[in-house]
């Protein structure tokens, strides 16, 4: 099955080369957006229902606005390296 796309040549020639413009809303020109975030070091401990520790990580850098639950979820999903044969290192910051 084939399809044909018809283009209005007058409309496309006016817009050619301009691209999509998106207005700046949450950042400042010349400033790194990650430098605008307040960061803090936290400890995360993930436990079983019986209270035994499954995973613990100290000094994880996360945005200060995040809840402890958000920190625990990110660390458990993205920083934890369970089951790897050797320890190649791990992330310590969301930044």
Short mmCIF file of the N, C-alpha and C atoms (twelve columns), coordinates in Angstrom:
data_MODEL
# 
_entry.id   MODEL 
# 
loop_
_atom_site.group_PDB 
_atom_site.id 
_atom_site.type_symbol 
_atom_site.label_atom_id 
_atom_site.label_alt_id 
_atom_site.label_comp_id 
_atom_site.label_asym_id 
_atom_site.label_seq_id 
_atom_site.Cartn_x 
_atom_site.Cartn_y 
_atom_site.Cartn_z 
_atom_site.pdbx_PDB_model_num 
ATOM 1   N N  . UNK A 1  0.846  -1.164  0.000  1 
ATOM 2   C CA . UNK A 1  0.000  0.000   0.000  1 
ATOM 3   C C  . UNK A 1  0.896  1.234   0.000  1 
ATOM 4   N N  . UNK A 2  0.572  2.198   -0.803 1 
ATOM 5   C CA . UNK A 2  1.339  3.432   -0.844 1 
ATOM 6   C C  . UNK A 2  0.422  4.610   -0.595 1 
ATOM 7   N N  . UNK A 3  1.018  5.703   -0.147 1 
ATOM 8   C CA . UNK A 3  0.223  6.907   0.089  1 
ATOM 9   C C  . UNK A 3  0.958  8.096   -0.502 1 
ATOM 10  N N  . UNK A 4  0.196  9.093   -0.843 1 
ATOM 11  C CA . UNK A 4  0.757  10.299  -1.422 1 
ATOM 12  C C  . UNK A 4  0.483  11.461  -0.476 1 
ATOM 13  N N  . UNK A 5  1.499  12.232  -0.191 1 
ATOM 14  C CA . UNK A 5  1.356  13.405  0.672  1 
ATOM 15  C C  . UNK A 5  1.382  14.638  -0.213 1 
ATOM 16  N N  . UNK A 6  0.320  15.422  -0.147 1 
ATOM 17  C CA . UNK A 6  0.237  16.650  -0.921 1 
ATOM 18  C C  . UNK A 6  0.675  17.805  -0.050 1 
ATOM 19  N N  . UNK A 7  1.507  18.663  -0.584 1 
ATOM 20  C CA . UNK A 7  2.003  19.806  0.168  1 
ATOM 21  C C  . UNK A 7  1.588  21.093  -0.520 1 
ATOM 22  N N  . UNK A 8  1.253  22.062  0.274  1 
ATOM 23  C CA . UNK A 8  0.966  23.393  -0.245 1 
ATOM 24  C C  . UNK A 8  2.299  24.102  -0.398 1 
ATOM 25  N N  . UNK A 9  2.745  24.299  -1.620 1 
ATOM 26  C CA . UNK A 9  4.084  24.835  -1.853 1 
ATOM 27  C C  . UNK A 9  4.251  26.252  -1.324 1 
ATOM 28  N N  . UNK A 10 3.216  27.070  -1.316 1 
ATOM 29  C CA . UNK A 10 3.323  28.438  -0.799 1 
ATOM 30  C C  . UNK A 10 3.535  28.423  0.708  1 
ATOM 31  N N  . UNK A 11 2.807  27.559  1.421  1 
ATOM 32  C CA . UNK A 11 2.929  27.490  2.886  1 
ATOM 33  C C  . UNK A 11 4.272  26.922  3.305  1 
ATOM 34  N N  . UNK A 12 4.766  25.908  2.604  1 
ATOM 35  C CA . UNK A 12 6.035  25.301  2.995  1 
ATOM 36  C C  . UNK A 12 7.216  26.183  2.649  1 
ATOM 37  N N  . UNK A 13 7.130  26.970  1.600  1 
ATOM 38  C CA . UNK A 13 8.265  27.824  1.248  1 
ATOM 39  C C  . UNK A 13 8.430  28.966  2.246  1 
ATOM 40  N N  . UNK A 14 7.334  29.448  2.852  1 
ATOM 41  C CA . UNK A 14 7.426  30.502  3.864  1 
ATOM 42  C C  . UNK A 14 8.101  30.008  5.147  1 
ATOM 43  N N  . UNK A 15 7.896  28.748  5.486  1 
ATOM 44  C CA . UNK A 15 8.414  28.199  6.740  1 
ATOM 45  C C  . UNK A 15 9.753  27.498  6.592  1 
ATOM 46  N N  . UNK A 16 10.213 27.331  5.383  1 
ATOM 47  C CA . UNK A 16 11.442 26.583  5.152  1 
ATOM 48  C C  . UNK A 16 12.632 27.239  5.855  1 
ATOM 49  N N  . UNK A 17 13.389 26.442  6.596  1 
ATOM 50  C CA . UNK A 17 14.600 26.918  7.231  1 
ATOM 51  C C  . UNK A 17 14.406 27.571  8.589  1 
ATOM 52  N N  . UNK A 18 13.184 27.827  9.003  1 
ATOM 53  C CA . UNK A 18 12.966 28.488  10.280 1 
ATOM 54  C C  . UNK A 18 12.958 27.509  11.447 1 
ATOM 55  N N  . UNK A 19 12.436 26.335  11.246 1 
ATOM 56  C CA . UNK A 19 12.381 25.337  12.306 1 
ATOM 57  C C  . UNK A 19 11.306 25.650  13.341 1 
ATOM 58  N N  . UNK A 20 11.223 24.833  14.324 1 
ATOM 59  C CA . UNK A 20 10.239 24.974  15.391 1 
ATOM 60  C C  . UNK A 20 10.807 25.850  16.496 1 
ATOM 61  N N  . UNK A 21 10.068 26.852  16.924 1 
ATOM 62  C CA . UNK A 21 10.501 27.726  18.010 1 
ATOM 63  C C  . UNK A 21 9.698  27.406  19.263 1 
ATOM 64  N N  . UNK A 22 10.410 27.184  20.360 1 
ATOM 65  C CA . UNK A 22 9.786  26.889  21.649 1 
ATOM 66  C C  . UNK A 22 10.202 27.988  22.616 1 
ATOM 67  N N  . UNK A 23 9.240  28.687  23.210 1 
ATOM 68  C CA . UNK A 23 9.607  29.768  24.124 1 
ATOM 69  C C  . UNK A 23 10.224 29.232  25.417 1 
ATOM 70  N N  . UNK A 24 11.189 29.967  25.973 1 
ATOM 71  C CA . UNK A 24 11.848 29.610  27.225 1 
ATOM 72  C C  . UNK A 24 10.878 29.883  28.365 1 
ATOM 73  N N  . UNK A 25 10.665 28.903  29.254 1 
ATOM 74  C CA . UNK A 25 9.726  29.065  30.361 1 
ATOM 75  C C  . UNK A 25 10.367 28.887  31.733 1 
ATOM 76  N N  . UNK A 26 11.164 27.850  31.916 1 
ATOM 77  C CA . UNK A 26 11.639 27.476  33.250 1 
ATOM 78  C C  . UNK A 26 13.142 27.624  33.425 1 
ATOM 79  N N  . UNK A 27 13.839 28.078  32.426 1 
ATOM 80  C CA . UNK A 27 15.291 28.209  32.517 1 
ATOM 81  C C  . UNK A 27 15.703 29.635  32.167 1 
ATOM 82  N N  . UNK A 28 16.945 29.967  32.514 1 
ATOM 83  C CA . UNK A 28 17.490 31.282  32.184 1 
ATOM 84  C C  . UNK A 28 18.581 31.114  31.144 1 
ATOM 85  N N  . UNK A 29 18.626 32.010  30.200 1 
ATOM 86  C CA . UNK A 29 19.651 31.970  29.151 1 
ATOM 87  C C  . UNK A 29 21.034 32.052  29.794 1 
ATOM 88  N N  . UNK A 30 21.933 31.164  29.385 1 
ATOM 89  C CA . UNK A 30 23.297 31.170  29.870 1 
ATOM 90  C C  . UNK A 30 23.513 30.435  31.188 1 
ATOM 91  N N  . UNK A 31 22.442 29.930  31.801 1 
ATOM 92  C CA . UNK A 31 22.573 29.214  33.078 1 
ATOM 93  C C  . UNK A 31 22.266 27.729  32.864 1 
ATOM 94  N N  . UNK A 32 23.088 26.873  33.447 1 
ATOM 95  C CA . UNK A 32 22.847 25.438  33.378 1 
ATOM 96  C C  . UNK A 32 21.640 25.109  34.260 1 
ATOM 97  N N  . UNK A 33 20.582 24.497  33.728 1 
ATOM 98  C CA . UNK A 33 19.391 24.202  34.529 1 
ATOM 99  C C  . UNK A 33 19.685 23.356  35.768 1 
ATOM 100 N N  . UNK A 34 20.681 22.472  35.701 1 
ATOM 101 C CA . UNK A 34 20.997 21.633  36.857 1 
ATOM 102 C C  . UNK A 34 21.650 22.427  37.983 1 
ATOM 103 N N  . UNK A 35 22.246 23.566  37.648 1 
ATOM 104 C CA . UNK A 35 22.823 24.423  38.683 1 
ATOM 105 C C  . UNK A 35 21.748 25.194  39.443 1 
ATOM 106 N N  . UNK A 36 20.541 25.255  38.891 1 
ATOM 107 C CA . UNK A 36 19.430 25.964  39.522 1 
ATOM 108 C C  . UNK A 36 18.738 25.108  40.586 1 
ATOM 109 N N  . UNK A 37 19.005 23.810  40.590 1 
ATOM 110 C CA . UNK A 37 18.377 22.878  41.535 1 
ATOM 111 C C  . UNK A 37 19.183 22.839  42.829 1 
ATOM 112 N N  . UNK A 38 18.481 22.803  43.965 1 
ATOM 113 C CA . UNK A 38 19.148 22.632  45.262 1 
ATOM 114 C C  . UNK A 38 19.326 21.127  45.473 1 
ATOM 115 N N  . UNK A 39 20.558 20.690  45.667 1 
ATOM 116 C CA . UNK A 39 20.887 19.270  45.813 1 
ATOM 117 C C  . UNK A 39 21.236 18.969  47.260 1 
ATOM 118 N N  . UNK A 40 20.957 17.728  47.689 1 
ATOM 119 C CA . UNK A 40 21.362 17.305  49.025 1 
ATOM 120 C C  . UNK A 40 21.765 15.837  49.017 1 
ATOM 121 N N  . UNK A 41 22.583 15.473  49.993 1 
ATOM 122 C CA . UNK A 41 23.038 14.095  50.159 1 
ATOM 123 C C  . UNK A 41 22.063 13.370  51.088 1 
ATOM 124 N N  . UNK A 42 21.671 12.164  50.709 1 
ATOM 125 C CA . UNK A 42 20.759 11.373  51.536 1 
ATOM 126 C C  . UNK A 42 21.236 9.941   51.646 1 
ATOM 127 N N  . UNK A 43 20.656 9.258   52.603 1 
ATOM 128 C CA . UNK A 43 20.875 7.820   52.781 1 
ATOM 129 C C  . UNK A 43 19.572 7.133   52.389 1 
ATOM 130 N N  . UNK A 44 19.705 6.004   51.713 1 
ATOM 131 C CA . UNK A 44 18.524 5.207   51.395 1 
ATOM 132 C C  . UNK A 44 18.738 3.790   51.912 1 
ATOM 133 N N  . UNK A 45 17.722 3.275   52.563 1 
ATOM 134 C CA . UNK A 45 17.753 1.906   53.080 1 
ATOM 135 C C  . UNK A 45 16.463 1.221   52.625 1 
ATOM 136 N N  . UNK A 46 16.616 0.132   51.914 1 
ATOM 137 C CA . UNK A 46 15.469 -0.639  51.445 1 
ATOM 138 C C  . UNK A 46 15.425 -1.919  52.261 1 
ATOM 139 N N  . UNK A 47 14.268 -2.169  52.865 1 
ATOM 140 C CA . UNK A 47 14.131 -3.319  53.766 1 
ATOM 141 C C  . UNK A 47 13.016 -4.256  53.314 1 
ATOM 142 N N  . UNK A 48 13.107 -5.486  53.777 1 
ATOM 143 C CA . UNK A 48 12.034 -6.462  53.617 1 
ATOM 144 C C  . UNK A 48 10.939 -6.153  54.632 1 
ATOM 145 N N  . UNK A 49 9.762  -6.748  54.472 1 
ATOM 146 C CA . UNK A 49 8.689  -6.533  55.455 1 
ATOM 147 C C  . UNK A 49 9.089  -6.934  56.878 1 
ATOM 148 N N  . UNK A 50 10.029 -7.867  57.007 1 
ATOM 149 C CA . UNK A 50 10.461 -8.293  58.346 1 
ATOM 150 C C  . UNK A 50 11.505 -7.349  58.956 1 
ATOM 151 N N  . UNK A 51 11.907 -6.325  58.201 1 
ATOM 152 C CA . UNK A 51 12.861 -5.345  58.705 1 
ATOM 153 C C  . UNK A 51 14.304 -5.597  58.319 1 
ATOM 154 N N  . UNK A 52 14.576 -6.734  57.700 1 
ATOM 155 C CA . UNK A 52 15.955 -7.013  57.286 1 
ATOM 156 C C  . UNK A 52 16.332 -6.118  56.097 1 
ATOM 157 N N  . UNK A 53 17.578 -5.663  56.091 1 
ATOM 158 C CA . UNK A 53 18.045 -4.732  55.072 1 
ATOM 159 C C  . UNK A 53 18.359 -5.476  53.777 1 
ATOM 160 N N  . UNK A 54 17.750 -5.029  52.682 1 
ATOM 161 C CA . UNK A 54 18.012 -5.583  51.361 1 
ATOM 162 C C  . UNK A 54 19.137 -4.799  50.692 1 
ATOM 163 N N  . UNK A 55 19.084 -3.479  50.839 1 
ATOM 164 C CA . UNK A 55 20.045 -2.609  50.168 1 
ATOM 165 C C  . UNK A 55 20.176 -1.311  50.956 1 
ATOM 166 N N  . UNK A 56 21.394 -0.813  51.018 1 
ATOM 167 C CA . UNK A 56 21.649 0.451   51.701 1 
ATOM 168 C C  . UNK A 56 22.684 1.228   50.895 1 
ATOM 169 N N  . UNK A 57 22.465 2.521   50.765 1 
ATOM 170 C CA . UNK A 57 23.419 3.364   50.058 1 
ATOM 171 C C  . UNK A 57 23.457 4.718   50.755 1 
ATOM 172 N N  . UNK A 58 24.654 5.177   51.067 1 
ATOM 173 C CA . UNK A 58 24.834 6.462   51.723 1 
ATOM 174 C C  . UNK A 58 25.284 7.510   50.712 1 
ATOM 175 N N  . UNK A 59 25.029 8.763   51.026 1 
ATOM 176 C CA . UNK A 59 25.505 9.907   50.246 1 
ATOM 177 C C  . UNK A 59 25.019 9.902   48.797 1 
ATOM 178 N N  . UNK A 60 23.749 9.644   48.614 1 
ATOM 179 C CA . UNK A 60 23.134 9.729   47.296 1 
ATOM 180 C C  . UNK A 60 22.710 11.175  47.084 1 
ATOM 181 N N  . UNK A 61 23.083 11.753  45.963 1 
ATOM 182 C CA . UNK A 61 22.753 13.152  45.686 1 
ATOM 183 C C  . UNK A 61 21.454 13.234  44.896 1 
ATOM 184 N N  . UNK A 62 20.461 13.896  45.479 1 
ATOM 185 C CA . UNK A 62 19.143 14.052  44.854 1 
ATOM 186 C C  . UNK A 62 18.656 15.487  45.060 1 
ATOM 187 N N  . UNK A 63 17.667 15.921  44.264 1 
ATOM 188 C CA . UNK A 63 17.091 17.244  44.498 1 
ATOM 189 C C  . UNK A 63 16.456 17.322  45.887 1 
ATOM 190 N N  . UNK A 64 16.640 18.446  46.572 1 
ATOM 191 C CA . UNK A 64 16.118 18.621  47.930 1 
ATOM 192 C C  . UNK A 64 14.594 18.544  47.959 1 
ATOM 193 N N  . UNK A 65 13.943 18.854  46.856 1 
ATOM 194 C CA . UNK A 65 12.478 18.828  46.801 1 
ATOM 195 C C  . UNK A 65 11.910 17.416  46.778 1 
ATOM 196 N N  . UNK A 66 12.726 16.415  46.458 1 
ATOM 197 C CA . UNK A 66 12.229 15.047  46.365 1 
ATOM 198 C C  . UNK A 66 11.901 14.486  47.740 1 
ATOM 199 N N  . UNK A 67 10.894 13.635  47.782 1 
ATOM 200 C CA . UNK A 67 10.569 12.924  49.015 1 
ATOM 201 C C  . UNK A 67 11.559 11.777  49.221 1 
ATOM 202 N N  . UNK A 68 11.563 11.223  50.422 1 
ATOM 203 C CA . UNK A 68 12.429 10.068  50.677 1 
ATOM 204 C C  . UNK A 68 11.975 8.880   49.840 1 
ATOM 205 N N  . UNK A 69 10.672 8.741   49.634 1 
ATOM 206 C CA . UNK A 69 10.162 7.643   48.813 1 
ATOM 207 C C  . UNK A 69 10.669 7.759   47.376 1 
ATOM 208 N N  . UNK A 70 10.653 8.960   46.824 1 
ATOM 209 C CA . UNK A 70 11.173 9.159   45.467 1 
ATOM 210 C C  . UNK A 70 12.654 8.793   45.400 1 
ATOM 211 N N  . UNK A 71 13.402 9.174   46.410 1 
ATOM 212 C CA . UNK A 71 14.826 8.827   46.476 1 
ATOM 213 C C  . UNK A 71 14.999 7.316   46.509 1 
ATOM 214 N N  . UNK A 72 14.236 6.641   47.361 1 
ATOM 215 C CA . UNK A 72 14.344 5.181   47.475 1 
ATOM 216 C C  . UNK A 72 14.014 4.486   46.158 1 
ATOM 217 N N  . UNK A 73 13.003 4.966   45.460 1 
ATOM 218 C CA . UNK A 73 12.599 4.344   44.193 1 
ATOM 219 C C  . UNK A 73 13.697 4.505   43.144 1 
ATOM 220 N N  . UNK A 74 14.225 5.713   42.989 1 
ATOM 221 C CA . UNK A 74 15.282 5.942   41.992 1 
ATOM 222 C C  . UNK A 74 16.513 5.105   42.298 1 
ATOM 223 N N  . UNK A 75 16.921 5.082   43.551 1 
ATOM 224 C CA . UNK A 75 18.113 4.312   43.917 1 
ATOM 225 C C  . UNK A 75 17.882 2.828   43.691 1 
ATOM 226 N N  . UNK A 76 16.722 2.314   44.074 1 
ATOM 227 C CA . UNK A 76 16.469 0.881   43.918 1 
ATOM 228 C C  . UNK A 76 16.363 0.466   42.455 1 
ATOM 229 N N  . UNK A 77 15.850 1.341   41.606 1 
ATOM 230 C CA . UNK A 77 15.665 0.995   40.191 1 
ATOM 231 C C  . UNK A 77 16.898 1.264   39.332 1 
ATOM 232 N N  . UNK A 78 17.639 2.334   39.636 1 
ATOM 233 C CA . UNK A 78 18.699 2.754   38.734 1 
ATOM 234 C C  . UNK A 78 20.112 2.697   39.302 1 
ATOM 235 N N  . UNK A 79 20.265 2.734   40.614 1 
ATOM 236 C CA . UNK A 79 21.603 2.750   41.191 1 
ATOM 237 C C  . UNK A 79 22.041 1.389   41.697 1 
ATOM 238 N N  . UNK A 80 21.111 0.574   42.092 1 
ATOM 239 C CA . UNK A 80 21.430 -0.729  42.691 1 
ATOM 240 C C  . UNK A 80 21.979 -1.673  41.632 1 
ATOM 241 N N  . UNK A 81 23.041 -2.368  41.944 1 
ATOM 242 C CA . UNK A 81 23.697 -3.274  40.996 1 
ATOM 243 C C  . UNK A 81 23.652 -4.715  41.497 1 
ATOM 244 N N  . UNK A 82 22.497 -5.179  41.922 1 
ATOM 245 C CA . UNK A 82 22.358 -6.538  42.446 1 
ATOM 246 C C  . UNK A 82 22.550 -7.563  41.331 1 
ATOM 247 N N  . UNK A 83 23.254 -8.624  41.639 1 
ATOM 248 C CA . UNK A 83 23.408 -9.727  40.705 1 
ATOM 249 C C  . UNK A 83 24.537 -9.577  39.710 1 
ATOM 250 N N  . UNK A 84 25.293 -8.506  39.750 1 
ATOM 251 C CA . UNK A 84 26.417 -8.359  38.835 1 
ATOM 252 C C  . UNK A 84 27.601 -9.150  39.368 1 
ATOM 253 N N  . UNK A 85 28.348 -9.819  38.476 1 
ATOM 254 C CA . UNK A 85 29.466 -10.653 38.924 1 
ATOM 255 C C  . UNK A 85 30.594 -9.857  39.570 1 
ATOM 256 N N  . UNK A 86 30.830 -8.650  39.105 1 
ATOM 257 C CA . UNK A 86 31.865 -7.817  39.735 1 
ATOM 258 C C  . UNK A 86 31.294 -6.413  39.910 1 
ATOM 259 N N  . UNK A 87 31.887 -5.676  40.793 1 
ATOM 260 C CA . UNK A 87 31.379 -4.333  41.088 1 
ATOM 261 C C  . UNK A 87 32.062 -3.303  40.190 1 
ATOM 262 N N  . UNK A 88 31.412 -2.914  39.085 1 
ATOM 263 C CA . UNK A 88 32.021 -1.919  38.206 1 
ATOM 264 C C  . UNK A 88 31.845 -0.497  38.715 1 
ATOM 265 N N  . UNK A 89 31.250 -0.343  39.872 1 
ATOM 266 C CA . UNK A 89 30.937 0.978   40.379 1 
ATOM 267 C C  . UNK A 89 29.451 1.249   40.191 1 
ATOM 268 N N  . UNK A 90 29.005 2.350   40.694 1 
ATOM 269 C CA . UNK A 90 27.589 2.670   40.572 1 
ATOM 270 C C  . UNK A 90 27.411 4.173   40.591 1 
ATOM 271 N N  . UNK A 91 26.222 4.590   40.200 1 
ATOM 272 C CA . UNK A 91 25.879 6.003   40.249 1 
ATOM 273 C C  . UNK A 91 25.697 6.432   41.687 1 
ATOM 274 N N  . UNK A 92 25.952 7.698   41.951 1 
ATOM 275 C CA . UNK A 92 25.705 8.243   43.284 1 
ATOM 276 C C  . UNK A 92 24.903 9.534   43.219 1 
ATOM 277 N N  . UNK A 93 24.531 9.959   42.015 1 
ATOM 278 C CA . UNK A 93 23.812 11.212  41.873 1 
ATOM 279 C C  . UNK A 93 22.803 11.134  40.728 1 
ATOM 280 N N  . UNK A 94 21.683 11.816  40.932 1 
ATOM 281 C CA . UNK A 94 20.675 11.929  39.879 1 
ATOM 282 C C  . UNK A 94 21.108 12.998  38.876 1 
ATOM 283 N N  . UNK A 95 21.976 13.866  39.297 1 
ATOM 284 C CA . UNK A 95 22.417 15.006  38.484 1 
ATOM 285 C C  . UNK A 95 22.937 14.589  37.159 1 
# 
